[in-house]
CSV table of C-alpha atoms in Angstrom, one decimal:
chain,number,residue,atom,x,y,z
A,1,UNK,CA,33.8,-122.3,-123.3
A,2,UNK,CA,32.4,-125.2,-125.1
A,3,UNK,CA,34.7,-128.2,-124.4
A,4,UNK,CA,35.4,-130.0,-127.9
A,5,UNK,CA,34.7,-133.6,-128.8
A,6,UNK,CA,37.1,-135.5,-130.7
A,7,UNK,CA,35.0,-138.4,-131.9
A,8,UNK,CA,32.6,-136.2,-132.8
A,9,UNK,CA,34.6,-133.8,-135.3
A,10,UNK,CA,35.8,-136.8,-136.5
A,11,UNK,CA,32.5,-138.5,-137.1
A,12,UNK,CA,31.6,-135.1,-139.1
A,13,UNK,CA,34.8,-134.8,-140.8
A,14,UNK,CA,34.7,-138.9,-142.5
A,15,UNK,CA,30.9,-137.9,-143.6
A,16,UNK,CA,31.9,-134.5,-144.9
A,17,UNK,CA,34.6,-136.4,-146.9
A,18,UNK,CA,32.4,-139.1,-147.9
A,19,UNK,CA,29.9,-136.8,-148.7
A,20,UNK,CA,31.9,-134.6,-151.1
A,21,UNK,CA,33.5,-138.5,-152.8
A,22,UNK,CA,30.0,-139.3,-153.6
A,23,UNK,CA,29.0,-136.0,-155.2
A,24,UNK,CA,32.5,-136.2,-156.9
A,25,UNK,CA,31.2,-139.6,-158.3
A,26,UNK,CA,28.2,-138.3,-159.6
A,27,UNK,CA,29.7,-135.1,-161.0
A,28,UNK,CA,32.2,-137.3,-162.7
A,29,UNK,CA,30.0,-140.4,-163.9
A,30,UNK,CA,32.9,-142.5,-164.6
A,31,UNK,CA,34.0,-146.3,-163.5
A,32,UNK,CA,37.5,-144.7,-162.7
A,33,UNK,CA,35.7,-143.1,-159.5
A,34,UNK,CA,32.7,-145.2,-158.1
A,35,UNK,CA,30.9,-143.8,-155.1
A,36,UNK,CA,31.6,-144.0,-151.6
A,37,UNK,CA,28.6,-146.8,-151.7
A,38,UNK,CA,29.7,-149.3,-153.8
A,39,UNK,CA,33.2,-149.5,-152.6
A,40,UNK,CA,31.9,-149.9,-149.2
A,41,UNK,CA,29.6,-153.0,-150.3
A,42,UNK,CA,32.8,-154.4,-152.5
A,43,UNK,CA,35.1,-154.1,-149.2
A,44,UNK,CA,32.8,-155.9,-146.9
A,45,UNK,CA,32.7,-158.4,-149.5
A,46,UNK,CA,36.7,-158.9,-149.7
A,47,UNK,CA,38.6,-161.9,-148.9
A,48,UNK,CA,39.5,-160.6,-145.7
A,49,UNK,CA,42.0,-163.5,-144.7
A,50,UNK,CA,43.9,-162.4,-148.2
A,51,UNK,CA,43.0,-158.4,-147.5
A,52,UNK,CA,44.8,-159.1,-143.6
A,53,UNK,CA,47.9,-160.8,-145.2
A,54,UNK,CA,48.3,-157.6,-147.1
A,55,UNK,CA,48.1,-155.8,-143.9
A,56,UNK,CA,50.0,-157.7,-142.0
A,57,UNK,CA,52.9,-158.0,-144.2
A,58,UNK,CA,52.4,-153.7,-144.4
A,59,UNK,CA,52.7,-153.4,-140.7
A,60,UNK,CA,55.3,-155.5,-139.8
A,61,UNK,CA,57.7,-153.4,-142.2
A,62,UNK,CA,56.3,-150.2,-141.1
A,63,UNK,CA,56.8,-151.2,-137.4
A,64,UNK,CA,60.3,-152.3,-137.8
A,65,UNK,CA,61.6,-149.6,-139.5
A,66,UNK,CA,60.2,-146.7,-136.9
A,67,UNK,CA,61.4,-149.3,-134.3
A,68,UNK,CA,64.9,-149.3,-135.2
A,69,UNK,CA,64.4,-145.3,-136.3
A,70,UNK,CA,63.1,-144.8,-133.1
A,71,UNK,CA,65.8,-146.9,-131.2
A,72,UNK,CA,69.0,-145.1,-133.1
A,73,UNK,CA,67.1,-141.6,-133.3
A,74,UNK,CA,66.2,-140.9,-129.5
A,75,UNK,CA,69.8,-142.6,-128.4
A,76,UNK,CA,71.7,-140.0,-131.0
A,77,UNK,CA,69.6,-136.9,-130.4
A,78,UNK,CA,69.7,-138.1,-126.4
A,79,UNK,CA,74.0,-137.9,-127.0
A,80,UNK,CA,73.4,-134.8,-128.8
A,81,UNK,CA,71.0,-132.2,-126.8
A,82,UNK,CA,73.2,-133.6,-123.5
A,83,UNK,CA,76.8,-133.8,-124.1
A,84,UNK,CA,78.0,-130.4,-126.8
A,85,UNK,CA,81.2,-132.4,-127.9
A,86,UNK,CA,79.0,-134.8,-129.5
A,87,UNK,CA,76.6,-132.6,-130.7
A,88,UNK,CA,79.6,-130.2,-132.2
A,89,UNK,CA,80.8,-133.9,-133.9
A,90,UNK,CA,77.4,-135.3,-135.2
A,91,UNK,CA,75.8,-131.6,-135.9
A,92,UNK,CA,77.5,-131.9,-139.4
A,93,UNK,CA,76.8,-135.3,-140.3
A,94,UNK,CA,73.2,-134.9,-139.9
A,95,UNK,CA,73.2,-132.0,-141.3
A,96,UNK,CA,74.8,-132.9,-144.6
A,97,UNK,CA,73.0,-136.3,-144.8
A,98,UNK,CA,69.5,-135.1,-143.8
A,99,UNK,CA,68.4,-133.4,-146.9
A,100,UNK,CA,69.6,-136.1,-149.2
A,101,UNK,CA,66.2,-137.2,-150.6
A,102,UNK,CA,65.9,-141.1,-149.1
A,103,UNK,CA,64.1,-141.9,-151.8
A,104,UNK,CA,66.6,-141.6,-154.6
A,105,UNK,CA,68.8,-144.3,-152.4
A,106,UNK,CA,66.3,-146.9,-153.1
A,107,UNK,CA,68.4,-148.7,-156.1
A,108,UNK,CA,71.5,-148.7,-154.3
A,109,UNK,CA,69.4,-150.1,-151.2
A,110,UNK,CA,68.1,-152.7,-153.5
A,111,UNK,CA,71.0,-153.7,-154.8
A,112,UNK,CA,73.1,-154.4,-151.7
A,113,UNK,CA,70.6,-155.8,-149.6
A,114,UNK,CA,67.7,-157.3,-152.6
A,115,UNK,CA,64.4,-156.6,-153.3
A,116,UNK,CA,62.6,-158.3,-149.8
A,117,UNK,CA,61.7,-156.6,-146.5
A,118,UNK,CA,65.1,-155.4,-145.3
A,119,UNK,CA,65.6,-153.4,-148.1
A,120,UNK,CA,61.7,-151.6,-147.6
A,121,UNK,CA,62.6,-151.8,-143.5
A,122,UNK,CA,66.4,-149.9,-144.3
A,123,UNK,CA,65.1,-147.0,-146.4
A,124,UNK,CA,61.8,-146.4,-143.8
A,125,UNK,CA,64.8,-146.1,-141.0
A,126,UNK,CA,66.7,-143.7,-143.0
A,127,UNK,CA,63.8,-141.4,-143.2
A,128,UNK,CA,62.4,-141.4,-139.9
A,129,UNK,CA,65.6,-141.6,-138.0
A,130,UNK,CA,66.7,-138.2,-138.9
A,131,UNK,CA,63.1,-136.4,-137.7
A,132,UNK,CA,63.5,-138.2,-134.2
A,133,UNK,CA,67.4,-137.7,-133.7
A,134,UNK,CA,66.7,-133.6,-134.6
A,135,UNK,CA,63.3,-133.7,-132.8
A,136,UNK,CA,64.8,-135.2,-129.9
A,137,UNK,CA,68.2,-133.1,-129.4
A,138,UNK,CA,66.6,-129.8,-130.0
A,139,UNK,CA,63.4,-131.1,-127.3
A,140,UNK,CA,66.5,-131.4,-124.8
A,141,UNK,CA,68.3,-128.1,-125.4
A,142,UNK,CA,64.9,-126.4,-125.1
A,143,UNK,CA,64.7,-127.5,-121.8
A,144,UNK,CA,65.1,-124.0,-119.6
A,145,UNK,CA,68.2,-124.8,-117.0
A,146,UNK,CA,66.2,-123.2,-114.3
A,147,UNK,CA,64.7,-127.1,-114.1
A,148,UNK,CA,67.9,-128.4,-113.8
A,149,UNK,CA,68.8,-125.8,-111.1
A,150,UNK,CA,65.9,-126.2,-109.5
A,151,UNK,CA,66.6,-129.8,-108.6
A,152,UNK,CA,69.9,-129.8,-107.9
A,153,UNK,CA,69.2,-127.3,-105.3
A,154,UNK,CA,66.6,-129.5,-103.7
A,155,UNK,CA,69.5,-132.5,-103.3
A,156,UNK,CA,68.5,-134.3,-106.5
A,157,UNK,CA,71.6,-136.5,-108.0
A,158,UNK,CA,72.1,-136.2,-112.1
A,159,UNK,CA,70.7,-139.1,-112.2
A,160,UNK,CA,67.8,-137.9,-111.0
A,161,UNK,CA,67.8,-135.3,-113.3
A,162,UNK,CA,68.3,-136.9,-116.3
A,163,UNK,CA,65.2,-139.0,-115.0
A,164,UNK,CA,63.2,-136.4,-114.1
A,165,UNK,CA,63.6,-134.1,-116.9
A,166,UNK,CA,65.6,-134.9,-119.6
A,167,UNK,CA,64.1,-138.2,-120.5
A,168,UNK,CA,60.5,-137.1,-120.5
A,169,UNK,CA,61.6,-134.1,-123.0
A,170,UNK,CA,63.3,-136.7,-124.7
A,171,UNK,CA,60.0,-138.8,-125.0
A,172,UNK,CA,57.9,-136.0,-125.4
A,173,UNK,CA,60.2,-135.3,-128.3
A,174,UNK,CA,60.4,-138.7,-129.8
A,175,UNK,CA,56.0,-138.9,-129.7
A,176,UNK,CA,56.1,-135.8,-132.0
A,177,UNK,CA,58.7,-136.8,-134.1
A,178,UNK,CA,57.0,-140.2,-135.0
A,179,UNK,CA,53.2,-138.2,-135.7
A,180,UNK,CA,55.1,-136.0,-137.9
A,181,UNK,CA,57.4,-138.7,-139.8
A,182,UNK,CA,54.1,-141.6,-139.9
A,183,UNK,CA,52.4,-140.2,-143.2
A,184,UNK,CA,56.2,-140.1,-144.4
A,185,UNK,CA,56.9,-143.6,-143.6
A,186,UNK,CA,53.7,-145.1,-144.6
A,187,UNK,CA,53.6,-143.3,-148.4
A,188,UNK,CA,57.8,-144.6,-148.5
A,189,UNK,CA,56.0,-147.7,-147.6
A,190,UNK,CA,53.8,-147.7,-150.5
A,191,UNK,CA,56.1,-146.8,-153.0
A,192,UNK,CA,58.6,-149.6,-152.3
A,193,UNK,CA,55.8,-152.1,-151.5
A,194,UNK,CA,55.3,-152.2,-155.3
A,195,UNK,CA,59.0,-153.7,-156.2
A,196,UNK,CA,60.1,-157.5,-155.0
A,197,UNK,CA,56.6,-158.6,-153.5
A,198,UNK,CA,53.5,-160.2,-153.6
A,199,UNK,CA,52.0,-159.2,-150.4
A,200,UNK,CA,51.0,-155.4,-149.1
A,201,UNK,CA,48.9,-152.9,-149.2
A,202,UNK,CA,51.1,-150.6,-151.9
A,203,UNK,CA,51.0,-153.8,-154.1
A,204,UNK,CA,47.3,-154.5,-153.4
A,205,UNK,CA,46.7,-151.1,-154.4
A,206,UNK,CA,48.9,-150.5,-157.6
A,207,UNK,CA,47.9,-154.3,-159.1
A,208,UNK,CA,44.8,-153.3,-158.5
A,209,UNK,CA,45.0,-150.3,-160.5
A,210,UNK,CA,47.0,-152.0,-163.3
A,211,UNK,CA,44.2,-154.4,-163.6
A,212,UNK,CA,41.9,-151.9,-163.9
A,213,UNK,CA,40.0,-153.2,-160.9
A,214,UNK,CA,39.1,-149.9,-159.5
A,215,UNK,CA,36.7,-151.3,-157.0
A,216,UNK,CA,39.4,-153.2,-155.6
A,217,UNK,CA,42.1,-150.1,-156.0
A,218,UNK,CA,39.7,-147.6,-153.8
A,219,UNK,CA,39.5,-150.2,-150.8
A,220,UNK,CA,43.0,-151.0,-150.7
A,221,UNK,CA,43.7,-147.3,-150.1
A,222,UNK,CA,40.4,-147.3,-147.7
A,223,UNK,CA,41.9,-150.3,-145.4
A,224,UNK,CA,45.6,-147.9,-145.7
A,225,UNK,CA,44.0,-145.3,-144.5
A,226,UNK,CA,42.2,-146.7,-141.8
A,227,UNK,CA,45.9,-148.9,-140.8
A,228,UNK,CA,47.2,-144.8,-140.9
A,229,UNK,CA,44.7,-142.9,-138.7
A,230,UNK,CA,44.9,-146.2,-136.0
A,231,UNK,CA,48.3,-145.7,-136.1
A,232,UNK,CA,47.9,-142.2,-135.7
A,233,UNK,CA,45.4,-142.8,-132.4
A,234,UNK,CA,47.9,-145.7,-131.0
A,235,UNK,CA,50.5,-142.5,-130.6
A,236,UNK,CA,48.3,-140.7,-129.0
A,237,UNK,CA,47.2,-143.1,-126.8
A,238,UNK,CA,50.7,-143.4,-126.1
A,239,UNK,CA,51.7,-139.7,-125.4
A,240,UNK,CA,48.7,-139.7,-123.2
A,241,UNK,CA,50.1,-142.6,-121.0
A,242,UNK,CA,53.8,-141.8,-121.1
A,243,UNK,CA,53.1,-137.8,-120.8
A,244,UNK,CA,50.7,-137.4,-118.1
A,245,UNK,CA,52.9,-134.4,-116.5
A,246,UNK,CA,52.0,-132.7,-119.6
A,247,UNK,CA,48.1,-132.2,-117.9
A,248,UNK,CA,49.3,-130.1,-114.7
A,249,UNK,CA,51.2,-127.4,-117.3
């Protein structure tokens, strides 16, 4: 069996898609979609100290709100999959508040706590938390009892069971949750990023595109996409780290 290379289907996959921009470019002839060439040359030739402000401002929002998601989410779903009186009480509270589009809360967000950070950091929260707190509780009730049993009959305290077992589901759980809920988060991010600032990469982008400065508009979302798929790699990095029991099942 040929063992697969990651970097390399990578690799092919950013030319392939490079490859069919540039041919879309010159299919197209217009200045709404330059080629893959020139906004490669116009990136490289950024203000990068202003580009990184952008960034930084992007990431510092995106990171607290999957924080404090994160935080609330794996402590709820924890309550949930391992006591069923709580999971009987909260079951129908997440359930009636989960669908509720997030997005549609953003003017009464606004309103109570103003157009800045919090408001952007509040509304990513809302929609990540409920993907970790469901991903997490039903990661714990999947759990076959036969492991509990297992190590209860070899002496092991619940304690030690919750150590051994239940929190590694429970992380397993949250690391899946976040890969799911990051494209979420980041295109919430984008959207809000346009009201009540100056600085990110949803505003770069959009004033960019209101000025008609389409050089400027393609490697805004270039440098978001990149932001994304490191973000992406950081979690996997991470599971590989935290989850190294997965590689003897």
């Amino acid at each position: 069996m040929v063992k697969k290379n990651p970097l390399l289907q990578t690799l092919i996959a950013f030319i392939t898609l490079n490859a069919l921009w540039y041919v879309a470019s010159l299919m197209l002839n217009q200045e709404m979609l330059p080629s893959p060439v020139l906004v490669y040359q116009h990136l490289f030739q950024m203000d990068m100290a202003k580009l990184s402000l952008h960034v930084y401002n992007s990431l510092i929002r995106l990171f607290w709100g999957m924080l404090i998601a994160v935080v609330i989410g794996f402590f709820v779903g924890l309550l949930m999959g391992s006591v069923e009186k709580w999971n009987k009480l909260l079951d129908p509270v997440v359930y009636l508040t989960y669908p509720i589009p997030k997005i549609a809360l953003l003017p009464i967000i606004m309103l109570l706590f103003g157009l800045g950070n919090t408001s952007k950091i509040i509304l990513i929260t809302l929609i990540v938390v409920f993907q970790v707190i469901l991903s997490v509780r039903d990661g714990i009730k999947n759990i076959p009892t036969s492991y509990y049993k297992s190590l209860k009959v070899l002496g092991a305290s619940s304690f030690q069971q919750f150590y051994m077992i239940t929190l590694p589901a429970g992380l397993a759980s949250v690391l899946s949750a976040l890969r799911i809920a990051l494209g979420t988060a980041i295109a919430i991010l984008f959207f809000t990023e346009v009201y009540g600032t100056e600085y990110g990469l949803g505003y770069f982008v959009m004033d960019a595109w209101g000025r008609l400065d389409y050089l400027d508009m393609y490697s805004g979302i270039l440098v978001l996409s990149a932001v994304a798929f490191l973000l992406f790699l950081m979690i996997d990095l991470l599971e590989s780290r935290l989850l190294k029991w997965r590689e003897f099942n």
